[in-house]
Amino acid sequence: MHRIRLRGARTHNLRDVDLELRPGELVAVTGVSGAGKSSLAFDTLYAEGQRRFVESFSPYARQFLERLERPPMDELDPVAAGVAVDRRAPVKSSRSTVATMADLEAYVSALYLRAARPRCPDCGVLAEVGRPEATAEATVAAHRGERAVVTYPVRAEGVEAYLTLRESLLADGFTRMYVAGQTRDLDGLRPTEALAAGGDLDVVVDRVKLGGTRRLASALELAWQKGQDRAHLWLQQADVERRLPLNRGLGCPRCGRGFAVPRPGLFSYQSAVGACGECRGFGRVLGIDYRKVVPDPRKSLRKGAIKPWAGKKATWERRMLRQFCEDRGIDMDAPWGELPDDQRQAVIEGQGVKRGQRYPGIAAWFRWLETKQYKMHVRVLLSRYRAYDVCPACDGKRLGAESLLYEVDGLDLGDFHRLELSEAARRLAALPDLVGHAALARDELAERLGYLERVGLGYLSLDRQARTLSGGEAQRVSLTAALGSSLTGALFVLDEPTVGLHPTDLPPLVEAMVELARRDNVVVVVEHDPRVIEAADRVVELGPGAGREGGTIVFDGSPRAAEARPGSATAQSFATLEPGSGRRLTGGELRLRGVRENNLADLDVTIPLGGIVALCGPSGSGKSTLAETVLHNAVQQALGDFGGDPPGEHDGLVGVEALAAVSLVDQSPLGRTSRGNAATYSGVWTRIRAMFAEQPEAEAAELGPAHFSFNVDGGRCPACAGEGAETVEMQFLADVRLVCPVCQGRRFQPSVLEVKLRGRDVAEMLETDVDGRPLSSPISARCSRPSRRFSASASVTCGSVSRCRRPAAKPSASSSPVPSRRRSQAPC
């Protein structure tokens, strides 16, 4: 692998960054937030590598792949194949699990395909490959002393086919057939009698008494030879006739039940062959969450505890409920949470049907409602009370009954998926000697499980849904998938893999990144943690500040030199943190009792109020479960807000009366819409629009706050609908985003732009940073020639250095400023 040379990178706030990356290096990109780390690592290095990789495919294949625009830069050569491991695209599919994310699923399926044996559902014993002697011994042991007829099946379609078959059988020396419980000579068997069973015939090989095994074994071997590995044993027990199938392939040694040779799709819940027919491979089915149906257990039935029956259209249901409660002696004035369990269950189950003057019950009412799903409002109503219940057919294993018959080491595929990674590795190591493809699948699977254990993920199960993983867990799973792929000469870009990790989890993660780099790869990790920076081969610090104050490389060298560099943000992060004061908090406390959600084992927690409380522990210890699933949701409901998810299982919450509100701040992105920005998300833009509407020019033109919004019609540009740009869809190519030719990227109509607030119109206000400085201020050492992406009168520059050969154009006095942050989309 050659060195990667980057020249003149200008993505977002990067200022003509030059960088050279050497193979075998672990490079830590650090700096303050907003300095341009992700712009350099992901939006430039990875984006260009991904773009050129996709361009190597045919135009037809490119339309199904991620297509990225070329980042603004002068040169990036050579471009290595890029692999991004970031937190910006969390997995949403419920089909994605740890096994699929880490590329384990294919090897698990291959192991079961080659090494699994089915267990007979009738006898409970493992099937065996049929051999004449072994099959004869098992049959004689089970039916000793009985008389039997050994046959093999054939088929004849029509009289002519039967006559031809009969001549062939007579020529081979077979003179009898087994028809309707009797042995008949071929010469005396008329075609109509033989074809009465629809063409399925049985040719008699021998009649035996089940005492010895030699004669039966010889008959079976001949029947398998003629019947394509299939044979039937007809047992004569008094007046009862019984057919026992005996096949050469997999079969039960006791009852003779045969099993088909497994197909690859049989061991995949992504395939219609192996997926459970009830849940279609999801492991869950749609049901009703009665915690949402009765969200507030403090309410009584008379006061509307059953939420979907609170409206005017549920008058009949409430009347039937009242009659039912009177008949059963259920107190309608008692809080729902204080009613006995049997009475609450009676209200839910009711009398089971919505008919006449009988109370149907909540469950039957929802079943009746599901028959009306062709109506939009019914589907919306049902969606409010939906829950995902474990599939009753497969018990959440996602696979069909036939797939779950096959076992390895006493575990079917569903049970193997439920193992923790460390336990799965131990079971694989204890497997008996395997050969061929089974051994290859086991060895590859064990190696990848070892990678996952090394980075501290041995506590996860194979079937853990990917969307339930924390950001750090998801990155480590993706990292081990890269380790298992054995790639060399590639560029790996990681986005803060230490987020959410306990200090004890860091050493194995760092070792994995170092090993990945030593395989002649370039590993670029965006990181702030001093321990990761110290373990890197090289530190690249961007800065010195954030936004337009950043975008330059202020340091490029070894971690030791970065630590010794005075005044830098990275050097300050290496300094030893002083311990906290440990002051005693006196603002009251919250007490959670009996928390049993997920892996929390009947936990009692006291949380002091009036200060910052740190909840720490190794990954997977239950921090997020306690803080988000239990504490936040419980406080939210205790304060009367029942719009969120129900809290995790616990016995009680005490002390919530000291709180007025609760808010959850997690790692999920603020939004994905291109119209969202810091001003709209924080609510500041609402006040700014009101201030614009209060100006004399706005009042004279009868412009209200809505006219200064780019999200609704009125004052926004009608051509681009307030986007400031138009997206042109290119078939087989990446979409092209062009500045709106009508408003020149300013989003609003001219009449709206005439209104000034403190000397700035609404478009200029949008392009002003939080400190009040316009983002379009010139930057030193930049090319001052206008970009072709904008009009000739625009004052935006192309952002390049002296290499630009574009002729300069004189801006007109009436030209309106275009934000320079669009400069990254307009390279020379």
PDB file of C-alpha atoms in Angstrom, residues 291 592-598 600-603 625-626 629-631 633-634 646-652:
ATOM      1  CA  ARG A 291     -49.940  -0.476  29.682  1.00  0.00           C
ATOM      2  CA  LEU A 592     -36.212   3.344  43.132  1.00  0.00           C
ATOM      3  CA  ARG A 593     -37.133  -0.012  44.623  1.00  0.00           C
ATOM      4  CA  GLY A 594     -37.014  -3.497  43.143  1.00  0.00           C
ATOM      5  CA  VAL A 595     -35.720  -2.681  39.643  1.00  0.00           C
ATOM      6  CA  ARG A 596     -35.775  -5.897  37.572  1.00  0.00           C
ATOM      7  CA  GLU A 597     -35.555  -4.709  33.978  1.00  0.00           C
ATOM      8  CA  ASN A 598     -33.160  -6.610  31.642  1.00  0.00           C
ATOM      9  CA  LEU A 600     -30.882  -5.548  36.776  1.00  0.00           C
ATOM     10  CA  ALA A 601     -31.465  -7.953  39.647  1.00  0.00           C
ATOM     11  CA  ASP A 602     -34.011  -6.563  42.134  1.00  0.00           C
ATOM     12  CA  LEU A 603     -32.019  -3.350  42.571  1.00  0.00           C
ATOM     13  CA  THR A 625     -31.500   0.495  31.445  1.00  0.00           C
ATOM     14  CA  LEU A 626     -31.565   2.079  34.888  1.00  0.00           C
ATOM     15  CA  THR A 629     -35.808   2.717  30.603  1.00  0.00           C
ATOM     16  CA  VAL A 630     -36.649   2.763  34.311  1.00  0.00           C
ATOM     17  CA  LEU A 631     -35.845   6.109  35.974  1.00  0.00           C
ATOM     18  CA  ASN A 633     -39.918   6.746  32.121  1.00  0.00           C
ATOM     19  CA  ALA A 634     -41.045   6.216  35.708  1.00  0.00           C
ATOM     20  CA  PRO A 646     -43.917   2.506  29.844  1.00  0.00           C
ATOM     21  CA  PRO A 647     -41.176   2.273  32.482  1.00  0.00           C
ATOM     22  CA  GLY A 648     -39.165  -0.860  33.036  1.00  0.00           C
ATOM     23  CA  GLU A 649     -40.218  -3.360  35.666  1.00  0.00           C
ATOM     24  CA  HIS A 650     -39.805  -2.048  39.219  1.00  0.00           C
ATOM     25  CA  ASP A 651     -41.680  -2.024  42.518  1.00  0.00           C
ATOM     26  CA  GLY A 652     -41.945   1.693  43.218  1.00  0.00           C
TER      27      GLY A 652
END
